[in-house]
Every structure is written in structure tokens, then in C-alpha cells.
CSV table of C-alpha atoms in Angstrom, one decimal:
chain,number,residue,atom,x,y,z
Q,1,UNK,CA,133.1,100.8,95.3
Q,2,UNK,CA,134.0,104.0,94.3
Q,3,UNK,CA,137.0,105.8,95.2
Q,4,UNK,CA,137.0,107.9,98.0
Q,5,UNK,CA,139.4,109.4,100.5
Q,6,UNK,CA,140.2,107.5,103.9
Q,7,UNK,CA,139.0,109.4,106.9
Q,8,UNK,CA,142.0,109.0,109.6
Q,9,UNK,CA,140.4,110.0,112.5
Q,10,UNK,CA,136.4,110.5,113.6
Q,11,UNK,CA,135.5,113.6,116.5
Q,12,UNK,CA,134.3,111.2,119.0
Q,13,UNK,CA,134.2,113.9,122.0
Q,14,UNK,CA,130.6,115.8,122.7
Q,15,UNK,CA,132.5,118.8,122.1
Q,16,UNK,CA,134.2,118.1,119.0
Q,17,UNK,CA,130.7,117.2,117.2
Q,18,UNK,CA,128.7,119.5,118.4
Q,19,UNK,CA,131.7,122.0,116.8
Q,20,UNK,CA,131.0,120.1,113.7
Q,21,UNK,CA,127.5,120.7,113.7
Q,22,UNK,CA,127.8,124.3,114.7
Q,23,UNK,CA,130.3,124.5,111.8
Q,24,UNK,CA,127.8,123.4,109.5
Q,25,UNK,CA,125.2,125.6,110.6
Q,26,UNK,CA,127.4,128.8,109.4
Q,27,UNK,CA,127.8,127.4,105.8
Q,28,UNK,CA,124.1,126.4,105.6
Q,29,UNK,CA,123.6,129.9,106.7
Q,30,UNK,CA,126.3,131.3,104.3
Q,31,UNK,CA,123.9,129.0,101.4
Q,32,UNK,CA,121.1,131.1,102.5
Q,33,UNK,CA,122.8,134.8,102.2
Q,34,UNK,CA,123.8,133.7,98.9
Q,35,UNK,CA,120.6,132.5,97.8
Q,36,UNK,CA,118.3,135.8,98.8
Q,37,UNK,CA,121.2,138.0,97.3
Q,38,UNK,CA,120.6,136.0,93.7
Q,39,UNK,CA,117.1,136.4,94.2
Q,40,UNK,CA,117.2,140.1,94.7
Q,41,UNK,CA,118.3,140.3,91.2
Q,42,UNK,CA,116.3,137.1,90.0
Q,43,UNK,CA,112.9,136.8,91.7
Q,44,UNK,CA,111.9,133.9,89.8
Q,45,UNK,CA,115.2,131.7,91.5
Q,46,UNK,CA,114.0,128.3,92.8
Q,47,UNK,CA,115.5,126.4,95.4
Q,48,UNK,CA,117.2,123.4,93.7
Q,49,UNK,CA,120.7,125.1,93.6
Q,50,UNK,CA,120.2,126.1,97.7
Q,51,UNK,CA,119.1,122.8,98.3
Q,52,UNK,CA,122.2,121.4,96.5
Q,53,UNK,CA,124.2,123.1,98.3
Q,54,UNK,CA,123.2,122.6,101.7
Q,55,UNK,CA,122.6,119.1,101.2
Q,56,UNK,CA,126.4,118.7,99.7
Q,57,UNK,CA,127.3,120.7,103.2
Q,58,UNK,CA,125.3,118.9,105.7
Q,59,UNK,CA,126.2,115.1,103.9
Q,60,UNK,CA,130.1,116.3,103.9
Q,61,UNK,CA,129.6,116.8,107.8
Q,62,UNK,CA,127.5,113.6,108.5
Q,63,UNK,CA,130.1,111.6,106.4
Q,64,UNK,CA,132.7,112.9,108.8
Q,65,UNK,CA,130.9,112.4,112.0
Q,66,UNK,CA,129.1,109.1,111.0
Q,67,UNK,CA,127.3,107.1,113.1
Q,68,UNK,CA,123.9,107.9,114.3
Q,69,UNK,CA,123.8,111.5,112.5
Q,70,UNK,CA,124.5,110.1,109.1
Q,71,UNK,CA,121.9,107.1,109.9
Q,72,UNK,CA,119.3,109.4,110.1
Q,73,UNK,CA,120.2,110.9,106.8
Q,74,UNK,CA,120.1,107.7,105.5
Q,75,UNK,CA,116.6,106.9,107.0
Q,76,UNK,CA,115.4,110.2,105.4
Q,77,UNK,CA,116.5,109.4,102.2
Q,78,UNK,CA,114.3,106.1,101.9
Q,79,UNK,CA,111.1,107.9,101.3
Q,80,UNK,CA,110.8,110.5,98.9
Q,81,UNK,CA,108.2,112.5,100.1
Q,82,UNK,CA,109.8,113.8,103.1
Q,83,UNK,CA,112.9,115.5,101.4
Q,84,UNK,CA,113.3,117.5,98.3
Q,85,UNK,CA,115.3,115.5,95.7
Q,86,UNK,CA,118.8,117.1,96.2
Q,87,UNK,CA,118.7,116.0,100.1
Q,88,UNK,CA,117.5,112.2,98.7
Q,89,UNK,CA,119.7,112.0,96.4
Q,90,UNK,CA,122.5,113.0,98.9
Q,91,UNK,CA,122.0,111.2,101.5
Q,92,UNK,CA,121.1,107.7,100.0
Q,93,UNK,CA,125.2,107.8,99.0
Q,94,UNK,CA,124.7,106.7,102.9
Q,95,UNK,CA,123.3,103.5,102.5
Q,96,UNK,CA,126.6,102.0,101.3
Q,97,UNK,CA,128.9,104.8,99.8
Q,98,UNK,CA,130.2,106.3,102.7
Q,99,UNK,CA,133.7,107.5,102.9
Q,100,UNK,CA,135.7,104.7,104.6
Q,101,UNK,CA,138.0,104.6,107.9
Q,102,UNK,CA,141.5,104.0,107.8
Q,103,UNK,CA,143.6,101.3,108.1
Q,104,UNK,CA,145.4,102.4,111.3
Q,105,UNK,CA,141.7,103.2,112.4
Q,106,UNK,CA,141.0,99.5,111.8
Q,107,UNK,CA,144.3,97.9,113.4
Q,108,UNK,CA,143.5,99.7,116.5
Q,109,UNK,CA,139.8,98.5,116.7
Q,110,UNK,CA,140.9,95.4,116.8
Q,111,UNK,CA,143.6,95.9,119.1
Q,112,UNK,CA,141.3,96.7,121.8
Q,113,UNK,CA,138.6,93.9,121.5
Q,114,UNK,CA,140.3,90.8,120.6
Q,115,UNK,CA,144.0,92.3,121.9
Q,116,UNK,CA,145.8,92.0,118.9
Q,117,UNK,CA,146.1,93.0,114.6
Q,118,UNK,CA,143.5,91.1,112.4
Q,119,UNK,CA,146.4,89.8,110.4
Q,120,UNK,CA,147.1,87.7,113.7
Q,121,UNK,CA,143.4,86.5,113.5
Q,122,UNK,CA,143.3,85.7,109.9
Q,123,UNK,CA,145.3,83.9,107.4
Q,124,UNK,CA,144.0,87.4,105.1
Q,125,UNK,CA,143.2,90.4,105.9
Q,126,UNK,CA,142.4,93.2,103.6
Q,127,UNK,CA,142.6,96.6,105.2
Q,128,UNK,CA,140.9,98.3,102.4
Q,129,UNK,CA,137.2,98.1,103.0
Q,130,UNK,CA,135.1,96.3,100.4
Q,131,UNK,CA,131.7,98.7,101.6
Q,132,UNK,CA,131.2,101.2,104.0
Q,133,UNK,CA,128.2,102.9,105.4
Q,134,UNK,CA,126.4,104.8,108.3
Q,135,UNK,CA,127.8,102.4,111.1
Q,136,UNK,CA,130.3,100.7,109.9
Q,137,UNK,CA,132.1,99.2,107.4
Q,138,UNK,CA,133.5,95.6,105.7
Q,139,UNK,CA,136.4,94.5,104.9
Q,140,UNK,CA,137.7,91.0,103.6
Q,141,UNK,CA,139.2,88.3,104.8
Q,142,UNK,CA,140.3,84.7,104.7
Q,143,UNK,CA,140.7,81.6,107.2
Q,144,UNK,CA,141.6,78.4,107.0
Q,145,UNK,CA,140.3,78.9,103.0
Q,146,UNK,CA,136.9,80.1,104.0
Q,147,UNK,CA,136.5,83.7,102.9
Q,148,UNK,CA,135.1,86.5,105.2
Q,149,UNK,CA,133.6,89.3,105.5
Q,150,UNK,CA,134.5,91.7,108.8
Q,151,UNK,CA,132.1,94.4,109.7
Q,152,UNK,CA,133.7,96.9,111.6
Q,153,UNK,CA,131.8,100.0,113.9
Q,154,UNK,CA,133.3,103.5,113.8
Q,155,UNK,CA,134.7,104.5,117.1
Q,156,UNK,CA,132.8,106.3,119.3
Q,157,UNK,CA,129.5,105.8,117.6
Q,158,UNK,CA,127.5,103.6,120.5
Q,159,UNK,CA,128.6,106.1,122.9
Q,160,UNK,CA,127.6,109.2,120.4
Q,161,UNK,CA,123.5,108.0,120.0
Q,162,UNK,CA,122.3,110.3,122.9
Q,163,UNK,CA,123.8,113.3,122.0
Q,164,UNK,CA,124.0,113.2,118.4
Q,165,UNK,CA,120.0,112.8,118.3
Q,166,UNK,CA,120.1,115.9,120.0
Q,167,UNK,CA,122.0,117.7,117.9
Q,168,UNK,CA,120.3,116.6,114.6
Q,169,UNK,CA,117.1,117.1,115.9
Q,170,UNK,CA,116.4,120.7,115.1
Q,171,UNK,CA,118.1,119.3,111.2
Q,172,UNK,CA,115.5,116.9,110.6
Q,173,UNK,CA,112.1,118.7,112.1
Q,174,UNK,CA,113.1,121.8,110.5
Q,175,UNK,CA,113.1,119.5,107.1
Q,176,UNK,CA,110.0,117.7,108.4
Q,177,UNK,CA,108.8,121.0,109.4
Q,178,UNK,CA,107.1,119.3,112.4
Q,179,UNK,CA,108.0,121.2,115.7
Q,180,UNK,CA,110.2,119.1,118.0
Q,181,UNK,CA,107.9,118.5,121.0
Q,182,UNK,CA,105.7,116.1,118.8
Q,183,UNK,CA,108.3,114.0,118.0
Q,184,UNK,CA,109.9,113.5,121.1
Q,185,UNK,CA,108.5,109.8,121.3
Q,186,UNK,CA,109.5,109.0,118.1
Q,187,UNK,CA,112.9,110.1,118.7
Q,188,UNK,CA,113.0,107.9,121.7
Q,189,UNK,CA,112.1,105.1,119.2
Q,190,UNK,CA,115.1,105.7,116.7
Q,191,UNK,CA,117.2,106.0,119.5
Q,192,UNK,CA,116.5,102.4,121.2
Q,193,UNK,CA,116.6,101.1,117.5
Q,194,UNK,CA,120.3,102.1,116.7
Q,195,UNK,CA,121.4,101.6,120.6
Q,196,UNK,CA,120.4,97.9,119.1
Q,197,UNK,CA,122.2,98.5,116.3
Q,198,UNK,CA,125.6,98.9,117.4
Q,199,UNK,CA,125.7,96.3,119.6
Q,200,UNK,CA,127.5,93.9,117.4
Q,201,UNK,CA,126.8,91.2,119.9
Q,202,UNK,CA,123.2,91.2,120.0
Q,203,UNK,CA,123.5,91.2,116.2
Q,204,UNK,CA,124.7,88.3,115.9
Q,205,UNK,CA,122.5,86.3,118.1
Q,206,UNK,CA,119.6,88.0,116.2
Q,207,UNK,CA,121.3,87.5,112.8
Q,208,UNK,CA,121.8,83.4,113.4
Q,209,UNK,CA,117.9,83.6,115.1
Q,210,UNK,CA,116.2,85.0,112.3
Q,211,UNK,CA,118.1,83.5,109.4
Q,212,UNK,CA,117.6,80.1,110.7
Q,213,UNK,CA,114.0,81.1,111.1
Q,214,UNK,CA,113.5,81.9,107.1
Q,215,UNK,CA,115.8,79.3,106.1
Q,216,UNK,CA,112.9,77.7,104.8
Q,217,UNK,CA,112.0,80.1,102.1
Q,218,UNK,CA,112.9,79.9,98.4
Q,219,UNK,CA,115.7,81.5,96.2
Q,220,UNK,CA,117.1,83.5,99.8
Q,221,UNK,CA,120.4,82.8,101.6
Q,222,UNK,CA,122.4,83.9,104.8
Q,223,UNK,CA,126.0,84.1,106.2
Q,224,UNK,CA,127.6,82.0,108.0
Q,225,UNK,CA,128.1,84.1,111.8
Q,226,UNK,CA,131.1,83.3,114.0
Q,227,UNK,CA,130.5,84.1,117.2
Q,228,UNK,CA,134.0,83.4,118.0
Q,229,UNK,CA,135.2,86.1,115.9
Q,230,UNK,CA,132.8,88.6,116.8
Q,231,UNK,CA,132.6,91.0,119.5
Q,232,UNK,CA,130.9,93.9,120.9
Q,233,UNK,CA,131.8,96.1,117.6
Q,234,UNK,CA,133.5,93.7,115.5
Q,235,UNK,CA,130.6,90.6,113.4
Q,236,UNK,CA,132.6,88.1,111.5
Q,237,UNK,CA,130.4,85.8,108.8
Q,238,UNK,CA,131.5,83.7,105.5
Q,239,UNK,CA,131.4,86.4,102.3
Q,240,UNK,CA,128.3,86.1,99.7
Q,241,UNK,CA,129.6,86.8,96.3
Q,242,UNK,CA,127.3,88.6,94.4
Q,243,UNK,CA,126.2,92.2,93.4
Q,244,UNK,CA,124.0,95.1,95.2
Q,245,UNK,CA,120.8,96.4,93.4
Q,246,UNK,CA,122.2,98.6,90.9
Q,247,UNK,CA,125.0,96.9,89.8
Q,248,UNK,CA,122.5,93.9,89.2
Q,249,UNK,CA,120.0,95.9,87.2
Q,250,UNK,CA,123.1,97.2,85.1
Q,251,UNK,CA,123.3,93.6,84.0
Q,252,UNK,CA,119.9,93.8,82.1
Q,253,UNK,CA,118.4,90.9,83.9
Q,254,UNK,CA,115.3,89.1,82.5
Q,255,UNK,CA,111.9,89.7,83.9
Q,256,UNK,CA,111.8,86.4,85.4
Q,257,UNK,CA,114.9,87.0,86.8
Q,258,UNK,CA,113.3,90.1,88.7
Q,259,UNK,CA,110.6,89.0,89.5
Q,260,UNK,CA,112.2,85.7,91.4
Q,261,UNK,CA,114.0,88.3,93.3
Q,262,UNK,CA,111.2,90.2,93.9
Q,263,UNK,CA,109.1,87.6,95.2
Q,264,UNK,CA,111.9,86.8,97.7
Q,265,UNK,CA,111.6,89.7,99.2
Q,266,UNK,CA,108.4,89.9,99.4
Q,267,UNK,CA,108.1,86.7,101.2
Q,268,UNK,CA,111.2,87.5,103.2
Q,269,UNK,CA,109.4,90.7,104.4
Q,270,UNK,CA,106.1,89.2,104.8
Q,271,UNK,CA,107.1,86.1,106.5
Q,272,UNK,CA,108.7,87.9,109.3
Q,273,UNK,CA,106.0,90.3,110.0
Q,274,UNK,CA,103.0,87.7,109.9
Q,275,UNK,CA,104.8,84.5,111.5
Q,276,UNK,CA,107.6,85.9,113.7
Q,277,UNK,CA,105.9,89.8,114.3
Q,278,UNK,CA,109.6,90.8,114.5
Q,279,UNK,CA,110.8,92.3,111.0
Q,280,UNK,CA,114.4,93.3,109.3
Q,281,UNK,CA,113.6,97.0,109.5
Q,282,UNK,CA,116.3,98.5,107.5
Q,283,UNK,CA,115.4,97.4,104.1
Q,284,UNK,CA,117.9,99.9,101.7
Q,285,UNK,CA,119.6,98.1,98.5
Q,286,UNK,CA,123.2,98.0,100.3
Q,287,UNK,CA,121.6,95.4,103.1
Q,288,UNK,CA,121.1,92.9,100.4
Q,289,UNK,CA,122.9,91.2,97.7
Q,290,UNK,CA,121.8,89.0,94.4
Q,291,UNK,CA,124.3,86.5,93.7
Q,292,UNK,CA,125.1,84.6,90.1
Q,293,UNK,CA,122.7,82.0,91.0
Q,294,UNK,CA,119.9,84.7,91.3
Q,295,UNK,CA,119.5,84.3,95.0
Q,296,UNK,CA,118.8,87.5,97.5
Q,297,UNK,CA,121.7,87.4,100.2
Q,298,UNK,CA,120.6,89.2,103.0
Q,299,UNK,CA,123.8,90.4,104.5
Q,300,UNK,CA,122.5,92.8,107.6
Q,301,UNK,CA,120.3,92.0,110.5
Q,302,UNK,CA,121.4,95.4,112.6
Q,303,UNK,CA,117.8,96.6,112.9
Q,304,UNK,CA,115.3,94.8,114.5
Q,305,UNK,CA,111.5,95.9,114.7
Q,306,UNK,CA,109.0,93.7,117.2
Q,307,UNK,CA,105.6,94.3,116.5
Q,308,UNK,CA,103.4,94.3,119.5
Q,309,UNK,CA,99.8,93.0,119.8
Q,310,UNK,CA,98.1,96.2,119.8
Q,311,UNK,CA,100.0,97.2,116.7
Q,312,UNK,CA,99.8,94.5,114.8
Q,313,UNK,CA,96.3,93.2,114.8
Q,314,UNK,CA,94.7,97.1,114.3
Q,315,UNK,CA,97.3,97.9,111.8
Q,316,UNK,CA,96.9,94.6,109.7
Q,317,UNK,CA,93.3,94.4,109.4
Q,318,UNK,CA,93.1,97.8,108.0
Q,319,UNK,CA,95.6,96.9,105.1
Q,320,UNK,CA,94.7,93.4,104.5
Q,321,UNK,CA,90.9,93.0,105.2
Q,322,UNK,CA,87.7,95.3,104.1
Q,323,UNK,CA,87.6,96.6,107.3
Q,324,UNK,CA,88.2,100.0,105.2
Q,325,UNK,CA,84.4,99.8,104.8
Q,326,UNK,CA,82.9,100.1,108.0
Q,327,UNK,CA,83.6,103.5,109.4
Q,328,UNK,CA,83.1,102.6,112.9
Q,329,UNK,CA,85.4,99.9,113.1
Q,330,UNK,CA,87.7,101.9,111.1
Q,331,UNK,CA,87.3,104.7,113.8
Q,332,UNK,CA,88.2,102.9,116.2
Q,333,UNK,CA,91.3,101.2,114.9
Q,334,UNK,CA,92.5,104.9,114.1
Q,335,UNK,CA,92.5,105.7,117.5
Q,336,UNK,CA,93.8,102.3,118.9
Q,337,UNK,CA,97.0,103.4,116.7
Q,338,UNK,CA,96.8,107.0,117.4
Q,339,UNK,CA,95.9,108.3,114.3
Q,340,UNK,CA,92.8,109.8,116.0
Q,341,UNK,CA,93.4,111.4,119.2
Q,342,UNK,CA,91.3,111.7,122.4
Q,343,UNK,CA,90.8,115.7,122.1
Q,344,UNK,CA,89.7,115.4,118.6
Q,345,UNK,CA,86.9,117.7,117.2
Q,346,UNK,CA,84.2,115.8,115.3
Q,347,UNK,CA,85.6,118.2,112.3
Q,348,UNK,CA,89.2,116.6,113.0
Q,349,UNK,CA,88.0,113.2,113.3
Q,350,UNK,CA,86.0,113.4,110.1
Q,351,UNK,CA,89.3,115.4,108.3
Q,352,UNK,CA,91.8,112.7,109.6
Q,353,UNK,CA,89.4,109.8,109.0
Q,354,UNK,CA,88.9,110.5,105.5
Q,355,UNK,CA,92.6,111.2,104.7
Q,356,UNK,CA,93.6,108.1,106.6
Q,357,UNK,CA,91.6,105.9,105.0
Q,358,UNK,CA,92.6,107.1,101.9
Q,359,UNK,CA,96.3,106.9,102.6
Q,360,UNK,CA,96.0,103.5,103.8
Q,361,UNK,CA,93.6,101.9,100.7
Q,362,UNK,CA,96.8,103.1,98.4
Q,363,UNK,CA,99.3,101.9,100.5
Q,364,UNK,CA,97.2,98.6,100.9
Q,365,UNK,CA,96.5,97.9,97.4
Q,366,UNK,CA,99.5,94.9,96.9
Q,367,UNK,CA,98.1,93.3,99.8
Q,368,UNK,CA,94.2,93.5,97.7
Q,369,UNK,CA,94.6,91.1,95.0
Q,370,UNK,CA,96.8,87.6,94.5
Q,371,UNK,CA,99.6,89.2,92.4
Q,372,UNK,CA,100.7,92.7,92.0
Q,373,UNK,CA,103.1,94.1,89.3
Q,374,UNK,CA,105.4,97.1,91.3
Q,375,UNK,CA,106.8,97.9,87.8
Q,376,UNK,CA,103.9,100.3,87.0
Q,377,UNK,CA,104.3,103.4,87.7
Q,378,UNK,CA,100.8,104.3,88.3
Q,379,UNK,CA,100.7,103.2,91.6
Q,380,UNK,CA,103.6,105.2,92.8
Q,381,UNK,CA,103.2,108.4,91.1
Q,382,UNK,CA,99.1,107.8,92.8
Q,383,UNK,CA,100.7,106.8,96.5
Q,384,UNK,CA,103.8,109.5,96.5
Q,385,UNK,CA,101.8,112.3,94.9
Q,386,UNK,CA,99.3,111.8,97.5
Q,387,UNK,CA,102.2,112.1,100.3
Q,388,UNK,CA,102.9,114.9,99.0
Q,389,UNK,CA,99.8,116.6,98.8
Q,390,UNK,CA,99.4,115.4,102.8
Q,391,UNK,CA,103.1,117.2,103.5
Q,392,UNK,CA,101.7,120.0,102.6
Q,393,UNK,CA,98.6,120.4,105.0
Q,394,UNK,CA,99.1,122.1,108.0
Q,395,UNK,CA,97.2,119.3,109.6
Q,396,UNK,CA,99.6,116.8,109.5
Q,397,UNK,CA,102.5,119.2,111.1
Q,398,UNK,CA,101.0,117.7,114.2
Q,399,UNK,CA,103.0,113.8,114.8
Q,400,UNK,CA,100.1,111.2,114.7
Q,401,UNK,CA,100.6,107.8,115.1
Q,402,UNK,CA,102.0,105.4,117.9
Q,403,UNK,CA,105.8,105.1,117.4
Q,404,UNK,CA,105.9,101.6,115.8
Q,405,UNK,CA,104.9,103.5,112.7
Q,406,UNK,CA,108.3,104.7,112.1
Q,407,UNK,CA,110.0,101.3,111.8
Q,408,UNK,CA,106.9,99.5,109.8
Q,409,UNK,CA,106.3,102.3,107.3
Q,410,UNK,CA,110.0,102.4,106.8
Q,411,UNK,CA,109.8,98.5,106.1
Q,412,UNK,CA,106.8,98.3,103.9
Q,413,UNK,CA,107.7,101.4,101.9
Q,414,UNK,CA,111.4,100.3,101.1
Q,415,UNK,CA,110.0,97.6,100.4
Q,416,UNK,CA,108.3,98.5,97.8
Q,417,UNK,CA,111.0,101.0,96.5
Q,418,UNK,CA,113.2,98.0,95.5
Q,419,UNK,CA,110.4,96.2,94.2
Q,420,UNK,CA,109.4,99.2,92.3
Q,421,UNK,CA,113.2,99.0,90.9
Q,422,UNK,CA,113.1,95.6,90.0
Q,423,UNK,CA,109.9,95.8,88.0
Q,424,UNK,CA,108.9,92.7,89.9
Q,425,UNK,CA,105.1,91.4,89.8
Q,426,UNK,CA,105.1,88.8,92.5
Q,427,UNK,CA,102.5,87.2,94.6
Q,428,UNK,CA,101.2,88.8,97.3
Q,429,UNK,CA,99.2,85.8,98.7
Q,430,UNK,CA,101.8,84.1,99.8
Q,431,UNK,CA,101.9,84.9,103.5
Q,432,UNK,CA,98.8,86.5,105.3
Q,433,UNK,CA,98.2,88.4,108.5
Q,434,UNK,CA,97.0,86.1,111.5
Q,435,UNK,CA,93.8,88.8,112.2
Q,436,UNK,CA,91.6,88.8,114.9
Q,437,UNK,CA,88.4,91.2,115.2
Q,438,UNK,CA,89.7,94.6,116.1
């Protein structure tokens, strides 16, 4: 990990981070006066050196606040088409850059949930954090010759989801340029999701669950959890050596090498949705970690997505069936999910059922044929230049969609990110969707 400077303290008060968010406000605004002054005497100025700045100015505050702010940063950053490239390639530093809390910070969290220093709970304890990220960070540590890893929360940041959503709110739609009153449910959403997510406790039921539950498929392996050395903020579990995405790819690996890692994801991913309906939802490169053997460790089971009937089965057999090819049926799975709405014109219906069905044969293509190479570009410059030709319609300013959207297209499109940075061709046969007619 690179260097970075210890924060020593985290605003944990209403008061104090809505100042910080205020304070942020006036320097994005100060970006802005700058910006139209330059272009008084340059008329041909772009954005990228405003959108540099304020997405240095609006990380910088994140970092500091943490938590639930700076998790929707990094869920921003996972799909290219919402943000322009400065914000993305800001806020991905999120996923597991972030600057790290310090040790005093640490002693006292541990004080107050197990009532005494970590060095009294283990034979080694390494104050200096090994990663951290949006919600916490991990440090290592040692007992009776077993060696750890001890994922720590932030302060304040289970008791900050509420109103920190509220604040970054007006942040994201104005990015998203969707007006706030649409997304209201999907807000809702994200907020149950990381209420989930920081309680340590429910992650490491769900961690031993679900691991246990894919400890049947190949070239994938899972911590150890001790329940006994976890708490409500606090997750103990035995330490996979190995490296993250980039510092694996740096190694020059060979293409059988990717593609056994790719195909572990992909039945990792796939297995989950279409034999447990529940899915790992927070699929970024820092969750997961290759080891020598050229095994995926996944290290993070925080977020948690259950897939209901009436999601699954419409949503499935438009991506993994020709149902694509008979409009009615098509029709009526669009509006089962939302995607066509009751007070639709015929005009809208027609718009949003051809665009739809466009969108969703691109995005469906891996699951059309027995193998798929992600390594060609092709297919993502076709899908992402397509999402950005839909950003830009003044159609789709209007949230469609029921709110398990957010979570699955978040899955399935970081999904294929990674895969799409390994270069892997797997097979995408391997687990199909249990389908009933729609």
C-alpha cells in the first residue's frame, strides 16, 4: 500500500459533516469561478481541468469523512458511463486506497468492544493497517501462530448512513443529472445495503454461510471467521496471502493463468445468483485476492443482494433465453421490472422498448454462447458507448427500473470490468438460470 497520512480523528457529529460538506461546496464553487474566468479568455476550454479539480476536492473530503459518503463514490466509480473520467479515476482510489486511521483511533476501538488493547487479544498486533477503504480498514495480526487479518469500522460510520445519504444526495444526482424525487427508492435501497454493511456481526454469519455454500467450486478459497474475535464493528479471520488485481497483472501472468481466474469468478458470481438467488454485490478488485497458487481469495462478504422471485425470473429470461424475440412477452417483462411504466404513451412504450431491448441483448451477449473471451475490446467499447449514448437522452433522466437493479447491475457489470482486465475467455455455461415462463 501506498504511503499516506494517518487520519487522527473522523467528524462523527451531524454538525461537523454537514460543515464538511458545506466546506466542499465553496471550493467546488471556487473551481467553477475559475473555470468561466479561463474561458472568457479561452472559449474553446474543456472541462477536464474543472473536473480534476473538483473531483480532487470532493475525494479529499470523502476520504476524511469516510463511511457511507465515500462508499457511494466508490459505487460511482465502478461503471464508467456515469462519471467523466477524472471523477472514476478518483474515486476508485476508494476501493482500497483510502487514507488510514490512526493507531490511537484503533486502540480505542477496541477498547470499547472487547474492553481492552488488541495487543491483550493477540500474541501480534500490527497497528499499521495492511489496507484501508470506504468502511473500514485491516490490519495484521498473529495468535497462537495462526496469522490474521482484523478488519476494523471507522467510528461513527453505522450511526452516519442516514444523514450522510442526505447530504450526498444533491452530489450524486447532480452528476447523474437525474432530479432527486426519482431516486428516492433507490436511495432507500443503498441505504438498507450499507446499514447491512456495517454490522460486522451479520457479516460474519453471512461470510461463514455463503463461503461454506461455494466451497464446492474450483480454484476459489475463503477465510477462516472467528466469531469469537469479532464483534459488532470489529471481523477477525486467518490472512490469505496473495496479491490484489493490479499487482497480479504487473506479474505478466499467462493466459491460462487469467483465464482460470476468470472462470472463478464467473462461477463464483453465477453460482450465487442462480442456486442461492443471494449474490456478493460489491464485486471491485480490492474485495478479492489471487494467491501464488493462482486461487481467487474472496476476502469481503459486507454486501449482500437477495434476489426476489419477481426479479429474478423476469430479469433472467430476458438475458439468458430468446425471449428478446417476442415483443409481447418482452413487453410485459419490461413492465413486471419497471422498465415500462403504467402511464406510458404507446410512443414511450415503443421508445423504451426498443432501447431496452437493445441495452439488454449487449449486456446479455456472455450469457448467448458456451464461452466468451472478455479480453476483446469490441464488446465494451459496443456496450459502454451505447451507455453513453442513453446518458445523454433526456428520456432516461427519468429513474426506471425496480430498485434491485442497482445491486445486480453493479454485480454483473463489475463483473465483467475485472474480467475485461484479466483478458479472461471462460465458460459461460457453467451455471444457468432456473427459468420459469414469465
Amino acid at each position: 500500500m501506498s504511503e499516506q497520512k494517518e487520519q487522527n480523528s473522523i467528524p462523527t457529529s451531524k454538525v461537523e459533516r454537514s460543515a464538511k460538506f458545506v466546506k466542499t461546496g465553496f471550493k467546488i464553487g471556487g473551481n467553477y469561478i475559475k473555470h468561466y474566468s479561463k474561458k472568457l479568455f479561452n472559449p474553446d476550454l474543456d472541462k477536464s481541468e474543472l473536473n480534476e479539480d473538483n473531483a480532487s476536492d470532493i475525494y479529499e473530503s470523502l476520504s476524511e469523512l469516510k463511511g457511507s459518503a465515500l462508499k457511494v463514490a466508490q459505487m460511482l466509480s465502478m461503471d464508467r458511463n456515469l462519471l467523466p473520467q477524472a471523477y472514476t479515476d478518483k474515486f476508485s482510489q476508494s476501493q482500497y486506497n483510502a487514507p488510514p486511521l490512526s493507531g490511537p483511533l484503533i486502540v480505542q476501538t477496541f477498547r470499547k468492544y472487547f474492553g481492552k488493547s488488541p495487543d491483550k487479544i493477540y500474541d501480534k498486533f500490527n497497528l499499521k493497517s495492511s489496507n484501508a477503504a470506504s468502511i473500514g480498514q485491516v490490519h495484521q495480526a498473529e495468535l497462537n501462530g495462526q496469522k490474521l487479518a482484523v478488519k476494523i469500522q471507522y467510528p461513527g460510520v453505522g450511526d452516519s448512513i442516514s444523514s450522510d445519504l442526505k447530504l450526498v444526495k444533491p452530489f450524486a444526482f447532480r452528476l447523474l443529472g437525474i432530479s432527486g424525487k426519482d431516486l428516492d427508492v433507490y436511495m432507500n435501497e443503498v441505504e438498507e445495503r450499507l446499514l447491512e454493511e456495517t454490522d460486522y456481526e451479520l457479516e460474519v454469519r453471512r461470510s461463514v454461510e455463503f463461503s461454506n455454500a461455494c466451497s464446492g467450486l474450483d480454484n476459489i478459497i475463503f477465510p477462516t471467521y472467528y466469531p469469537e474475535l469479532s464483534s459488532k464493528r470489529i471481523i477477525t479471520m486467518s490472512w490469505i496471502d496473495g496479491k490484489h488485481l493490479k499487482e497480479f497483472l504487473a506479474t505478466n501472468p499467462s493466459q491460462d493463468l487469467r483465464n482460470q481466474i476468470g472462470q472463478a469468478l464467473w462461477d463464483f458470481y453465477n453460482f450465487q445468483q442462480h442456486e442461492l438467488r443471494a449474490v456478493h454485490a460489491d464485486p471491485h478488485p480490492g474485495n478479492f485476492m489471487i494467491t501464488p497458487e493462482g486461487k481467487l481469495g474472496v476476502i469481503d462478504f459486507g454486501c449482500i443482494k437477495e434476489m426476489p422471485e419477481d426479479f429474478y425470473y423476469p430479469f433472467f429470461s430476458l438475458t439468458s433465453t430468446d425471449l428478446l424475440g417476442n415483443r409481447e412477452e418482452t413487453i410485459k417483462a419490461f413492465r413486471e421490472l419497471e422498465m415500462i411504466l403504467p402511464n406510458d404513451t404507446e410512443s414511450q412504450i415503443e421508445f423504451y422498448y426498443t432501447m431496452y431491448k437493445q441495452m439488454i441483448s449487449l449486456f446479455a451477449k456472455p450469457y448467448m454462447s458456451n464461452t466468451f473471451d472478455f479480453g476483446k475490446t469490441a464488446f465494451f467499447d459496443e456496450l459502454y458507448g451505447f451507455g453513453e449514448q442513453v446518458a445523454k437522452m433526456p428520456e432516461f433522466k427519468q429513474a426506471r427500473g425496480v430498485k434491485h437493479f442497482i445491486y445486480v447491475n453493479r454485480t454483473n457489470f463489475g463483473l465483467y470490468n475485472i474480467l475485461h482486465e484479466l483478458k479472461a475467455e471462460v465458460k459461460t455455461d457453467t451455471y444457468k438460470p432456473h427459468l420459469v415462463a414469465v
